Coordinates of C-alpha atoms in Angstrom, one line a residue:
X1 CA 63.5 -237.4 -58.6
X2 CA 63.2 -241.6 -59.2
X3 CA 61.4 -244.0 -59.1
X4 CA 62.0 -247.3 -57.0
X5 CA 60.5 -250.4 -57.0
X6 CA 57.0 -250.9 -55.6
X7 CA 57.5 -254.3 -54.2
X8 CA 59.3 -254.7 -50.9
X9 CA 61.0 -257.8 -52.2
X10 CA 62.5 -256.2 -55.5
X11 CA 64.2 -252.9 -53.4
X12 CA 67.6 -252.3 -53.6
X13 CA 70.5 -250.7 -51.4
X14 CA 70.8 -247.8 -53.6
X15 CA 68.0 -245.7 -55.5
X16 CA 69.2 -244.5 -59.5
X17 CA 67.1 -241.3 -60.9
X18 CA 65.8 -241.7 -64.6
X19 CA 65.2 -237.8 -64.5
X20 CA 66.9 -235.5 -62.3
X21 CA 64.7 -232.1 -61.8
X22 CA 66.1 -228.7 -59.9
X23 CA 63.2 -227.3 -58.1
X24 CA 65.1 -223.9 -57.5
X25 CA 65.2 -224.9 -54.1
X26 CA 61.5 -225.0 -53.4
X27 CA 60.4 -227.5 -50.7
X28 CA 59.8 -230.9 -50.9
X29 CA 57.7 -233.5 -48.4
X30 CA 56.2 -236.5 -48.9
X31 CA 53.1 -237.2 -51.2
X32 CA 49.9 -236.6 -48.7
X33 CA 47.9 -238.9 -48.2
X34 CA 44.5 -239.2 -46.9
X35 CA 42.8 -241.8 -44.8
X36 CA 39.1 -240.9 -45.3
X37 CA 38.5 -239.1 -49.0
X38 CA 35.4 -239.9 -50.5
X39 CA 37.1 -240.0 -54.8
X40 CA 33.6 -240.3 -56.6
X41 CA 31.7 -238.6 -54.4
X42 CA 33.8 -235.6 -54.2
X43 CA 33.4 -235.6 -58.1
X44 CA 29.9 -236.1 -58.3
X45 CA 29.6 -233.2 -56.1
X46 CA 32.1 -231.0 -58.6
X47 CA 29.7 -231.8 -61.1
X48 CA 26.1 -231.2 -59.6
X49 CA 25.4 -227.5 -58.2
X50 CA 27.3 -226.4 -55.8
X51 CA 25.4 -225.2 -52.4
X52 CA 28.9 -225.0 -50.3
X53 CA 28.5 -221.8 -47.9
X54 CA 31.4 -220.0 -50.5
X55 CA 28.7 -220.6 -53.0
X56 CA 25.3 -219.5 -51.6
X57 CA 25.0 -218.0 -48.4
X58 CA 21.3 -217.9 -47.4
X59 CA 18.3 -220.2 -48.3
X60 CA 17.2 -217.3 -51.0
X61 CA 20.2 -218.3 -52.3
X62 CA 20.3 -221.7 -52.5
X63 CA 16.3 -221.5 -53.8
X64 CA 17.9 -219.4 -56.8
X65 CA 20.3 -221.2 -58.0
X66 CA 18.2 -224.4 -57.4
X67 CA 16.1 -222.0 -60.5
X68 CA 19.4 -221.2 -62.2
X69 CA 20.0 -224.5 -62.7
X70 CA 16.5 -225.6 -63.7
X71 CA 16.1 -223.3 -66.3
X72 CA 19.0 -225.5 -68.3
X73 CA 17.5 -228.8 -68.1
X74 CA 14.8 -230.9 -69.9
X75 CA 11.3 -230.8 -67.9
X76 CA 11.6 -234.6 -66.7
X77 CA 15.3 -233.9 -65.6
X78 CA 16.5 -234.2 -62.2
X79 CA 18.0 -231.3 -60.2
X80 CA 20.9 -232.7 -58.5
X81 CA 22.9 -230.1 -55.8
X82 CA 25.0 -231.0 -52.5
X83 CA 26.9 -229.0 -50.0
X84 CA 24.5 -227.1 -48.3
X85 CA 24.6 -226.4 -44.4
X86 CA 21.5 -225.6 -42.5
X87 CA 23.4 -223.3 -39.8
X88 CA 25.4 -221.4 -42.6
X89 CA 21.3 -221.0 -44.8
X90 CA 19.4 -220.4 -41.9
X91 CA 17.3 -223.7 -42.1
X92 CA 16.6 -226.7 -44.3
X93 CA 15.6 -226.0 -47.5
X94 CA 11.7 -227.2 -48.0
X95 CA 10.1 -229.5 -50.9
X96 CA 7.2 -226.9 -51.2
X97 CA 9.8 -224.3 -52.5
X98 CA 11.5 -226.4 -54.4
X99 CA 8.6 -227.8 -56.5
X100 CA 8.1 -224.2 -57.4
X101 CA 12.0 -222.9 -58.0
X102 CA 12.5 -226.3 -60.2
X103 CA 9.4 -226.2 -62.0
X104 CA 7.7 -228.9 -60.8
X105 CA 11.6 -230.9 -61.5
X106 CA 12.5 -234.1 -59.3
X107 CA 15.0 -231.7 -57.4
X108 CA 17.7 -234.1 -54.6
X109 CA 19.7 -231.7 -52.3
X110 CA 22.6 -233.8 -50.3
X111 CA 23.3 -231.9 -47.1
X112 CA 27.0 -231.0 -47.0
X113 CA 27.8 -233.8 -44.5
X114 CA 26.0 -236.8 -46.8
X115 CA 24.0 -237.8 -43.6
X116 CA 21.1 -236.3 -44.9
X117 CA 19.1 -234.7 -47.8
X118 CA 16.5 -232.9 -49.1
X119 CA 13.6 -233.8 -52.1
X120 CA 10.7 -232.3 -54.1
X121 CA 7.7 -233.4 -54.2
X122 CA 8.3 -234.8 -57.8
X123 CA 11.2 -236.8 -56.3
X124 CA 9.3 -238.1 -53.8
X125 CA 6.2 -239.3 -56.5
X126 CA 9.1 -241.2 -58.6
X127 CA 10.1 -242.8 -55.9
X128 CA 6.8 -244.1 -55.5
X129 CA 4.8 -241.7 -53.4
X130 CA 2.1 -240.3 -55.4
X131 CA 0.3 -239.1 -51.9
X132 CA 3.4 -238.0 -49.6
X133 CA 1.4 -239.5 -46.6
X134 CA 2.2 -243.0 -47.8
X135 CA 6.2 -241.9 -47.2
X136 CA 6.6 -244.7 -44.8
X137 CA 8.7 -244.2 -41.4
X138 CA 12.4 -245.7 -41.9
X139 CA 14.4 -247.5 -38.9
X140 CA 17.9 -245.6 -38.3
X141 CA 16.5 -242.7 -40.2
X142 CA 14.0 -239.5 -39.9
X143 CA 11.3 -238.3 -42.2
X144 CA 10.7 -234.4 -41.6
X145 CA 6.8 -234.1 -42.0
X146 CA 4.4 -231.6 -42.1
X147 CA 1.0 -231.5 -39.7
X148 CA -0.8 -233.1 -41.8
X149 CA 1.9 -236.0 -42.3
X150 CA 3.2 -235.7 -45.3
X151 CA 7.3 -235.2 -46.1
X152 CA 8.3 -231.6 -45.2
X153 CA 11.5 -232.5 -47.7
X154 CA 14.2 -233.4 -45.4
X155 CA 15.7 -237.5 -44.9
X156 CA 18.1 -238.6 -42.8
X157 CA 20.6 -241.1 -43.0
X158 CA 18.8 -244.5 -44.1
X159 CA 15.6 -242.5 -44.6
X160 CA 17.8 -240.9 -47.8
X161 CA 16.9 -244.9 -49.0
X162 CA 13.6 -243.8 -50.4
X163 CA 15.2 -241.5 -53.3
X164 CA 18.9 -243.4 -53.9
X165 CA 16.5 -246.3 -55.0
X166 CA 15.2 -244.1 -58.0
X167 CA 18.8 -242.2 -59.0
X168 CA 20.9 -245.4 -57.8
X169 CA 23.3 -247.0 -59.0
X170 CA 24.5 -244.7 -61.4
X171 CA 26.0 -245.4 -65.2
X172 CA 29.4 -246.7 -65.3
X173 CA 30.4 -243.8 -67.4
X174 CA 29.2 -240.7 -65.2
X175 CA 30.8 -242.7 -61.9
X176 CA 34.1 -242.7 -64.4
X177 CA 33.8 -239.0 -65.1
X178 CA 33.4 -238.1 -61.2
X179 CA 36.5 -240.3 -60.6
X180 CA 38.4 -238.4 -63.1
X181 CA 37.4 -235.0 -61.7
X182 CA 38.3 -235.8 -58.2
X183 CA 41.7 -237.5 -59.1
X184 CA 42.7 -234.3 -61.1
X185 CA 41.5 -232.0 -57.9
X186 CA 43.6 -234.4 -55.7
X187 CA 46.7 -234.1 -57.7
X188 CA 46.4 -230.5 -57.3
X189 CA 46.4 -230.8 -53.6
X190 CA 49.2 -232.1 -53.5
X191 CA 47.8 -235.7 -52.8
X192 CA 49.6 -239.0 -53.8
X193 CA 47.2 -241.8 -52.2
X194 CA 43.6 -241.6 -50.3
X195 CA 42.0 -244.3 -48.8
X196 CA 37.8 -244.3 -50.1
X197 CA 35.2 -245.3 -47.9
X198 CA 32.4 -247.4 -48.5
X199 CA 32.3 -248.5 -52.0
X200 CA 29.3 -250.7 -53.8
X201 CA 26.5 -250.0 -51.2
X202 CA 24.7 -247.9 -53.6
X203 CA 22.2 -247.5 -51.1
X204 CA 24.7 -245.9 -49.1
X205 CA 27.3 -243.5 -50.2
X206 CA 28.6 -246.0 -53.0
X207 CA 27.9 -245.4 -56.7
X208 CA 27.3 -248.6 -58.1
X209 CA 27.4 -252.5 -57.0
X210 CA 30.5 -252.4 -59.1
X211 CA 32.4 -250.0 -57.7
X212 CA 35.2 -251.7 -57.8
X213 CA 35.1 -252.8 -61.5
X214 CA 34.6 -249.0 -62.2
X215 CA 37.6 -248.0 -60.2
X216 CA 39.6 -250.5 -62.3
X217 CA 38.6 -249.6 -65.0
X218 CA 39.9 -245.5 -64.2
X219 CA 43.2 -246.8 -63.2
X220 CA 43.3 -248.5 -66.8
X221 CA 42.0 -245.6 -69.0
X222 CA 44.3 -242.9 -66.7
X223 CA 41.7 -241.7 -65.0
X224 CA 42.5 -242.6 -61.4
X225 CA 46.4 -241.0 -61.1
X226 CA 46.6 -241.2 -57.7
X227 CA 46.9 -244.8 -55.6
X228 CA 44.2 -246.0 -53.7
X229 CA 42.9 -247.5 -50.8
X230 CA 39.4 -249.0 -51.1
X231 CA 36.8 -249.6 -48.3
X232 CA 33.5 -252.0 -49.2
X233 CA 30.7 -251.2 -47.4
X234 CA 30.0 -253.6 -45.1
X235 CA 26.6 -254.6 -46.4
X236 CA 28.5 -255.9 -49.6
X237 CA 29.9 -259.0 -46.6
X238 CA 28.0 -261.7 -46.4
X239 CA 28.5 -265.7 -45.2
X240 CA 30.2 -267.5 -48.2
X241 CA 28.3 -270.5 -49.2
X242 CA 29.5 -274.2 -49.1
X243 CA 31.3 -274.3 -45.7
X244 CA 29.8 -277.1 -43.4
X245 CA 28.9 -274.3 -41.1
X246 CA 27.4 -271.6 -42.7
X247 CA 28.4 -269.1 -40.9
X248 CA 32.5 -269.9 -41.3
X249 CA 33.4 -267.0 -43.6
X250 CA 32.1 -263.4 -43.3
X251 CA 33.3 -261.4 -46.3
X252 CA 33.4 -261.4 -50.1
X253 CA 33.3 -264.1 -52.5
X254 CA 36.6 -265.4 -53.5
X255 CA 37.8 -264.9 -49.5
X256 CA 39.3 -261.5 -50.5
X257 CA 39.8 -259.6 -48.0
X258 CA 41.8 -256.7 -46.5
X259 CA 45.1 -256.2 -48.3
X260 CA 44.4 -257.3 -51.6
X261 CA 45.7 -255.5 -54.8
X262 CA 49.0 -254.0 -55.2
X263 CA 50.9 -250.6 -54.8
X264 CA 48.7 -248.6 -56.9
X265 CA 44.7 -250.0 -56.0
X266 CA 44.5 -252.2 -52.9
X267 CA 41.4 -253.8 -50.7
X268 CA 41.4 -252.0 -47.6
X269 CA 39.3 -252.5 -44.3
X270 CA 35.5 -253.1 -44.1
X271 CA 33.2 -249.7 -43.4
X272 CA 30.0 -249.6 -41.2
X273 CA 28.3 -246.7 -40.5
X274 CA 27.3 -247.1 -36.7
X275 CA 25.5 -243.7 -36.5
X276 CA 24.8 -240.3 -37.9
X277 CA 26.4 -236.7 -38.0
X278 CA 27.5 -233.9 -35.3
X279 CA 25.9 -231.2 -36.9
X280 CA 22.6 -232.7 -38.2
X281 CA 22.3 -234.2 -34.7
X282 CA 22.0 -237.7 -35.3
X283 CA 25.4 -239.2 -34.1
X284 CA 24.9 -241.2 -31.3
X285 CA 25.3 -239.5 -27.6
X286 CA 25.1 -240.1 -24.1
X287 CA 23.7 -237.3 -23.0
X288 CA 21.1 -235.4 -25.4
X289 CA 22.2 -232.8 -27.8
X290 CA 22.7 -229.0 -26.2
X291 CA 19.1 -227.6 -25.9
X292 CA 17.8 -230.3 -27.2
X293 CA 16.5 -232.3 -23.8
X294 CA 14.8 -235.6 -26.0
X295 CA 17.3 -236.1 -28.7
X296 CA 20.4 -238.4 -28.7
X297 CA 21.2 -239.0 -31.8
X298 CA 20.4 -242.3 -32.9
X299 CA 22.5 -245.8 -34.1
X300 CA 22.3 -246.9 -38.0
X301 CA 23.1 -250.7 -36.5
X302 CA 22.5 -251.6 -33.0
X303 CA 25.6 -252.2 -30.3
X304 CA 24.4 -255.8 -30.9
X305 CA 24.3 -255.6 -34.6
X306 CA 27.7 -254.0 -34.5
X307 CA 29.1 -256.6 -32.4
X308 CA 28.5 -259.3 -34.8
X309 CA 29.3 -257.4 -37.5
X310 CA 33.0 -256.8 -36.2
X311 CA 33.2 -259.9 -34.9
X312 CA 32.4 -262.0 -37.9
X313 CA 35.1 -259.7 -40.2
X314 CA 37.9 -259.9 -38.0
X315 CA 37.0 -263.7 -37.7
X316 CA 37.6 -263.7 -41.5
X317 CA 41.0 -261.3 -41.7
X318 CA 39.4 -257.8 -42.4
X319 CA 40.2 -254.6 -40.7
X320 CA 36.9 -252.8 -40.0
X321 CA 37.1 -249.5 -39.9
X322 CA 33.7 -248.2 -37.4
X323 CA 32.5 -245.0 -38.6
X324 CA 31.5 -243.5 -35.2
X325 CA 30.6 -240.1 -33.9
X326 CA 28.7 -239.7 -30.8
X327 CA 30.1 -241.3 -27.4
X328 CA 27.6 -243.7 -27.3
X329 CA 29.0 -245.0 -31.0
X330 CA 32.2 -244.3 -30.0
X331 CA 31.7 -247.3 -26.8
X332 CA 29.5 -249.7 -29.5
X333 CA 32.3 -250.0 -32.0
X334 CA 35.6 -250.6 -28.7
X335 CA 33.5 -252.6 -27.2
X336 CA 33.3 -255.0 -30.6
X337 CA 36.8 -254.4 -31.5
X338 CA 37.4 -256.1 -28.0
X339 CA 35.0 -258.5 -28.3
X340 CA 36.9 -259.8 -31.6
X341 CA 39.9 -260.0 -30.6
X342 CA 39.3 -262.0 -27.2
X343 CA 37.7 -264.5 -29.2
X344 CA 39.8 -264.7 -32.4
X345 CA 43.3 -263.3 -31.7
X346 CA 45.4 -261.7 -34.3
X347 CA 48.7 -259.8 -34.5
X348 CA 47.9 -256.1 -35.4
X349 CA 44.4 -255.9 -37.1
X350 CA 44.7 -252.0 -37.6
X351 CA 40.7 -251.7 -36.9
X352 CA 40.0 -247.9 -37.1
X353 CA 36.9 -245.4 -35.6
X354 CA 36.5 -243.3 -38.4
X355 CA 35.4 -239.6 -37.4
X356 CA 36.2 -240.3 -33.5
X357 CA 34.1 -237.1 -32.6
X358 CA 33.3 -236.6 -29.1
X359 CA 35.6 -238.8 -26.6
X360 CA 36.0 -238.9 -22.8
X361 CA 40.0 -239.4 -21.8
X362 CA 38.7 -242.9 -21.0
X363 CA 37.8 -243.3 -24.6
X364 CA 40.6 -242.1 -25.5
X365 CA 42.8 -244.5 -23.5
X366 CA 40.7 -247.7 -24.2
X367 CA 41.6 -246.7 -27.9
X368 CA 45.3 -247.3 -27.5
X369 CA 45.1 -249.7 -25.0
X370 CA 43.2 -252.1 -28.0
X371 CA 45.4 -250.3 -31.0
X372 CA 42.5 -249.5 -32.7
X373 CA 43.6 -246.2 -34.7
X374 CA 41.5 -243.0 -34.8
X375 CA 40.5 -241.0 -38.0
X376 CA 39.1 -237.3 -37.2
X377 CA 39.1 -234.8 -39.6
X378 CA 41.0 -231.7 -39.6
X379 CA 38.9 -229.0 -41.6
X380 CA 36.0 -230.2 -40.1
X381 CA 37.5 -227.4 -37.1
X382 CA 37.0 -224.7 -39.8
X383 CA 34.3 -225.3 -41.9
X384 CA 31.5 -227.0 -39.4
X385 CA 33.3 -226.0 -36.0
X386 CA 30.7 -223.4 -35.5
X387 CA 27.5 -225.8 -35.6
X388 CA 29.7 -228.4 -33.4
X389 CA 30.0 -226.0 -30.8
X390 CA 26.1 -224.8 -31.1
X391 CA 24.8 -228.4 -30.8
X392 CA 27.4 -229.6 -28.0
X393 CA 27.9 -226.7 -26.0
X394 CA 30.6 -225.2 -24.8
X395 CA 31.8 -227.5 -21.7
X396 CA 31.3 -231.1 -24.1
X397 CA 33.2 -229.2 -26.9
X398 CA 36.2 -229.6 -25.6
X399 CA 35.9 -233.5 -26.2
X400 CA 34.7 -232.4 -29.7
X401 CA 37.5 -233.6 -32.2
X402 CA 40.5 -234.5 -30.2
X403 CA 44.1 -234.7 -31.6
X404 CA 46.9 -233.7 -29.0
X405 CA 45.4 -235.9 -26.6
X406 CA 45.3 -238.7 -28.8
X407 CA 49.2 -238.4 -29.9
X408 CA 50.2 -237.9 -25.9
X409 CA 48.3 -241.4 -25.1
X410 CA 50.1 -242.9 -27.8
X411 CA 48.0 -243.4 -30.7
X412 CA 49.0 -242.9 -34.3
X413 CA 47.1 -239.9 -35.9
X414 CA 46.3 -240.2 -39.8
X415 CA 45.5 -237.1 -41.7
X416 CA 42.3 -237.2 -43.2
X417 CA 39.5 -234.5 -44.5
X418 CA 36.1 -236.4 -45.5
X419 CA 36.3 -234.8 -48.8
X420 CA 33.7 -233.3 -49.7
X421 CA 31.8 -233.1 -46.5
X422 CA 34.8 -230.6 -45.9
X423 CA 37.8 -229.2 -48.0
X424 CA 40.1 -232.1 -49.3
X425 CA 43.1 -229.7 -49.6
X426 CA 45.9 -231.4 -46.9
X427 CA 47.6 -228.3 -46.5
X428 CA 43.9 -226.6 -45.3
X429 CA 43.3 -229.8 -43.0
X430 CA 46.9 -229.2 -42.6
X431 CA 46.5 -225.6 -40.7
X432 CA 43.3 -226.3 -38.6
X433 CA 45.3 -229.3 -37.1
X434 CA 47.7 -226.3 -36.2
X435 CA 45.4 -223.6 -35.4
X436 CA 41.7 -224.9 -34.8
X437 CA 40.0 -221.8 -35.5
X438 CA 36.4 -221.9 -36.7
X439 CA 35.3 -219.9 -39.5
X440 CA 33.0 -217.6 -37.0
X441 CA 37.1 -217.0 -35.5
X442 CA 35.9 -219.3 -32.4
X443 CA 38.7 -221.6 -31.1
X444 CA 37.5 -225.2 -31.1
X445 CA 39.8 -226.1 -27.9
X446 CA 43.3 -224.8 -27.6
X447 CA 44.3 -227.6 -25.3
X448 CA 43.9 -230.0 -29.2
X449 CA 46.1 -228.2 -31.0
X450 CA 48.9 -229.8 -32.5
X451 CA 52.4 -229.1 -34.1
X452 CA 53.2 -228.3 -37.4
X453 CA 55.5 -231.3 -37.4
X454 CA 53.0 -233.8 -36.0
X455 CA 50.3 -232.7 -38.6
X456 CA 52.6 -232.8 -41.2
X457 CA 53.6 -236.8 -40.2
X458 CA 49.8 -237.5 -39.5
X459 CA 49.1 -236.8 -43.3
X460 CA 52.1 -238.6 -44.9
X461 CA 53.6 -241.5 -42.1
X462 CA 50.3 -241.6 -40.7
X463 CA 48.1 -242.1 -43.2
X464 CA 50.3 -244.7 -44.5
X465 CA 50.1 -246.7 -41.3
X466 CA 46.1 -246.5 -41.3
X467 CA 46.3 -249.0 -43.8
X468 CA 49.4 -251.2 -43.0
X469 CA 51.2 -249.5 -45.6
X470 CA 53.6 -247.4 -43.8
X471 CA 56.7 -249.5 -45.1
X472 CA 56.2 -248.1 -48.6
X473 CA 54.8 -244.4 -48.0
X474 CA 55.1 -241.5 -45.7
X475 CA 58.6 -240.7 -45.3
X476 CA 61.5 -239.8 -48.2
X477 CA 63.6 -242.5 -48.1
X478 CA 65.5 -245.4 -49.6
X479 CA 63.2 -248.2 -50.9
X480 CA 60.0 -246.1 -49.8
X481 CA 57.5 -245.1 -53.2
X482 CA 58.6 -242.5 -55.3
X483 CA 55.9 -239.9 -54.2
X484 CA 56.3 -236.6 -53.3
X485 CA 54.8 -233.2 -53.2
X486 CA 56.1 -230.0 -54.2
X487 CA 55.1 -226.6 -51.9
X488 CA 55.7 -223.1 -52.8
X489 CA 56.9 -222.4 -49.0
X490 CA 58.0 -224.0 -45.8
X491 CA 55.9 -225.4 -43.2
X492 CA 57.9 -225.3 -41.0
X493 CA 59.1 -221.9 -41.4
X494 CA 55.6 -220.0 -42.8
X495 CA 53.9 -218.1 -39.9
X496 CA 50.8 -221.1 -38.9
X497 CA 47.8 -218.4 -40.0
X498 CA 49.4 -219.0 -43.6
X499 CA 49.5 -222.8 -43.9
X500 CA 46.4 -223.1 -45.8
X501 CA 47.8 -220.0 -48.3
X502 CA 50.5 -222.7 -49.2
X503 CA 50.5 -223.7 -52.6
X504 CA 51.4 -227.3 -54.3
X505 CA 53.6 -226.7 -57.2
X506 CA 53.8 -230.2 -58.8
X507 CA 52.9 -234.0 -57.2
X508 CA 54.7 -237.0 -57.9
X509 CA 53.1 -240.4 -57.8
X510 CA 55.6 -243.0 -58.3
X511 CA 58.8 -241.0 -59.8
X512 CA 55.9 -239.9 -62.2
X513 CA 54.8 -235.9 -62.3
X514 CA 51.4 -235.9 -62.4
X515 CA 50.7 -232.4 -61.8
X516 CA 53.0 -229.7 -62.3
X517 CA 52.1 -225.9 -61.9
X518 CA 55.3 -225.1 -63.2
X519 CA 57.4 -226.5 -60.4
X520 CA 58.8 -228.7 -62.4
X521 CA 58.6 -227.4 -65.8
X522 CA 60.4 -223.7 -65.1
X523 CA 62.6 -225.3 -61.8

């Protein structure tokens, strides 16, 4: 193994190893990388409890460990769990319940996708709300309430505001310790680089306003080991002051903008949220959710709102990458990537639709038609397949989620996992690109599956491209970053049921091992 130069401009001809390693003949590939992996908020969820479906299986369950972990903490201490799925429980768990599991405890439950949440009573009273019928109504969000009005427990998407504003932004030092966990887990993975979504809008799914100072300061201190990609939220853009026209420069202070930073920790496009979630029935549809004849889904931003966001950031050089579920999403966040670019024309923006859920084949072809790259999620197929296919129905699942008939219209496909909404394991995201099988052993549409080969490329050379970066990662070759993964079996060669039984026996970031699980050390 060696390393080479980071910078294009300071490559040579010829690469020269400063260790040479034998591996024993064990295969080698290019360090994954992931285009949507949340870093701190896949370690805030390794630290608080753990309500995955591997970890409770009912709401019983989830009510008694919600007591388990109670019984640890101070009286005035919060209760902090995420991971839970209503159609792996049986239901939503309810803040009546939880005020008596916890102890009267401010218990916060983040549903597994991080659309939506669940809070106690005493949450609700420190946020504010000594009498729950005060819990006002929010726009681009639900509160669940009882008959007589007040909060049955459950918040969705910008209704989740009223509690972040208590337990928000969190201490530099906790969002540091999350970064480290996650980093570790990643290197395990076999993952070199990720590209996080949405940093700073602490309202949002950001820690902290400073974020980025945080992340810095992990990358410093070796926390951070693996490069990244970051995304501001799109609230954290605003009209720079001291142009004659006010409204010249959408963005952050200083004009920094998309592809800031260097090999290691770069600025990466601009998120906004445009709707909800699949399976907690708030992305944004055309036509209303299977048996559910008065519910669409609903926007976060209006189309219009949308419009000028895009328009205004690609005005001012970012890429904006649309996070966009439902149809109806799906055609407010083409329809400002086109807008943008008839009016300010650029070479190759690399605007991307994160999620891309449920897409006609004219979606699909207005995509590459504008080059706007698509980001779905691979073990979303296994682990939230199931509740796709109950709240779309059979005949619209098969637009559920598409990734052969993106490649055969020409897009490039990025590997990506959402981590933690789903595993963040690239060689499990990996296999249900291959296989699509649902946990339930439902196929989520045969007609999607894709190649070994092609899944393999979508999480190393395509991933790279995603951000503009695909001259320095994704392939092993001359000049390219010294990062690498290490597998305990083929591919290419293991039968495609086993992919996700592959195991990562050392990553390399930058000629540097970084995790080795004896790989390396006994090769």
């Amino acid at each position: 193994m060696s390393s080479t130069p980071s910078s294009a401009s300071a490559r040579s001809s010829r690469s020269r190893a400063a260790e040479t390693f034998d591996l024993g003949g064990a295969p080698v590939l290019p360090g994954f990388n992931d285009a949507h992996h949340h870093i701190h908020l896949r370690g805030r969820r390794l630290a608080w409890l753990d309500l995955r479906a591997q970890a409770v299986g009912s709401l019983d369950e989830l009510y008694e460990a919600v007591r388990e972990r109670a019984a640890l903490l101070g009286p005035d201490e919060w209760v902090f769990g995420a991971g839970y799925d209503q159609n792996k429980t049986g239901g939503h768990p309810v803040a009546r319940v939880l005020d008596e599991v916890a102890g009267g405890r401010p218990v916060w439950l983040e549903h597994v996708s991080g659309h939506m949440g669940v809070a106690s009573t005493e949450a609700f009273r420190r946020a504010g709300f000594a009498d729950g019928r005060d819990v006002p109504d929010i726009d681009g969000g639900h509160v669940a309430r009882l008959e007589d009005g007040t909060p049955e427990g459950l918040l969705q998407e910008k209704a989740m505001h009223l509690i972040y504003s208590v337990v928000r932004p969190l201490p530099t030092e906790e969002v540091l310790e999350h970064v480290r966990l996650a980093s570790d887990k990643a290197l395990s993975e076999g993952l070199t680089s990720v590209t996080e979504p949405g940093l700073a809008a602490h309202e949002m799914i950001g820690a902290s306003p400073s974020d980025f100072h945080t992340y810095q300061l992990a990358r410093e201190q070796g926390l951070l080991r693996l490069r990244t990609t970051l995304m501001p939220y799109v609230t954290k853009l605003h009209y720079l002051e001291g142009f004659r026209d006010p409204r010249e420069w959408f963005g952050l202070d200083l004009g920094i903008r998309t592809g800031f930073g260097d090999a290691y920790m770069r600025l990466g496009p601009v998120k906004v949220v445009t709707d909800g979630s699949l399976i907690g029935k708030s992305a944004a549809m055309h036509t209303c959710y299977h048996g559910e004849p008065s519910n669409k889904g609903f926007m976060q931003f209006s189309p219009e709102e949308v419009h000028e966001i895009v328009v205004a950031a690609h005005r001012a050089g970012w890429s904006v990458a649309a996070h966009a579920i439902g149809d109806w999403a799906v055609d407010a966040a083409l329809d400002a990537f086109e807008a943008a670019q008839l009016r300010t024309p650029r070479a190759d923006p690399r605007h991307r639709i994160e999620h891309f859920g449920v897409t006609s084949g004219e979606q699909v072809a207005r995509l590459v038609r504008l080059g706007v790259i698509p980001v779905p999620q691979g073990a979303f197929i296994s682990e939230l397949g199931d509740g796709m296919l109950r709240v779309l129905g059979p005949e619209r699942a098969r637009l559920c989620y598409r990734m052969r008939s993106l490649l055969d219209a020409g897009a490039v496909l990025p590997g990506s996992s959402d981590a933690p909404v789903v595993a963040g394991n690239p060689l499990v995201n990996i296999h249900d690109m291959v296989n699509r099988v649902t946990a339930g052993g439902e196929v989520l549409n045969a007609d999607e599956r894709i190649s070994v080969e092609q899944a393999v490329r979508a999480y190393t050379h395509g991933s790279a491209y995603a951000v503009k970066e695909e001259g320095d990662k994704g392939t092993l070759s001359n000049g390219k970053l010294a990062d690498l993964v290490v597998l305990s079996d083929d591919l290419f060669h293991v039968d495609p049921s086993r992919i996700r039984d592959v195991t990562v026996g050392a990553t390399v970031v930058g000629g540097s091992v970084e995790f080795d699980d004896g790989a390396v050390t006994t090769g």
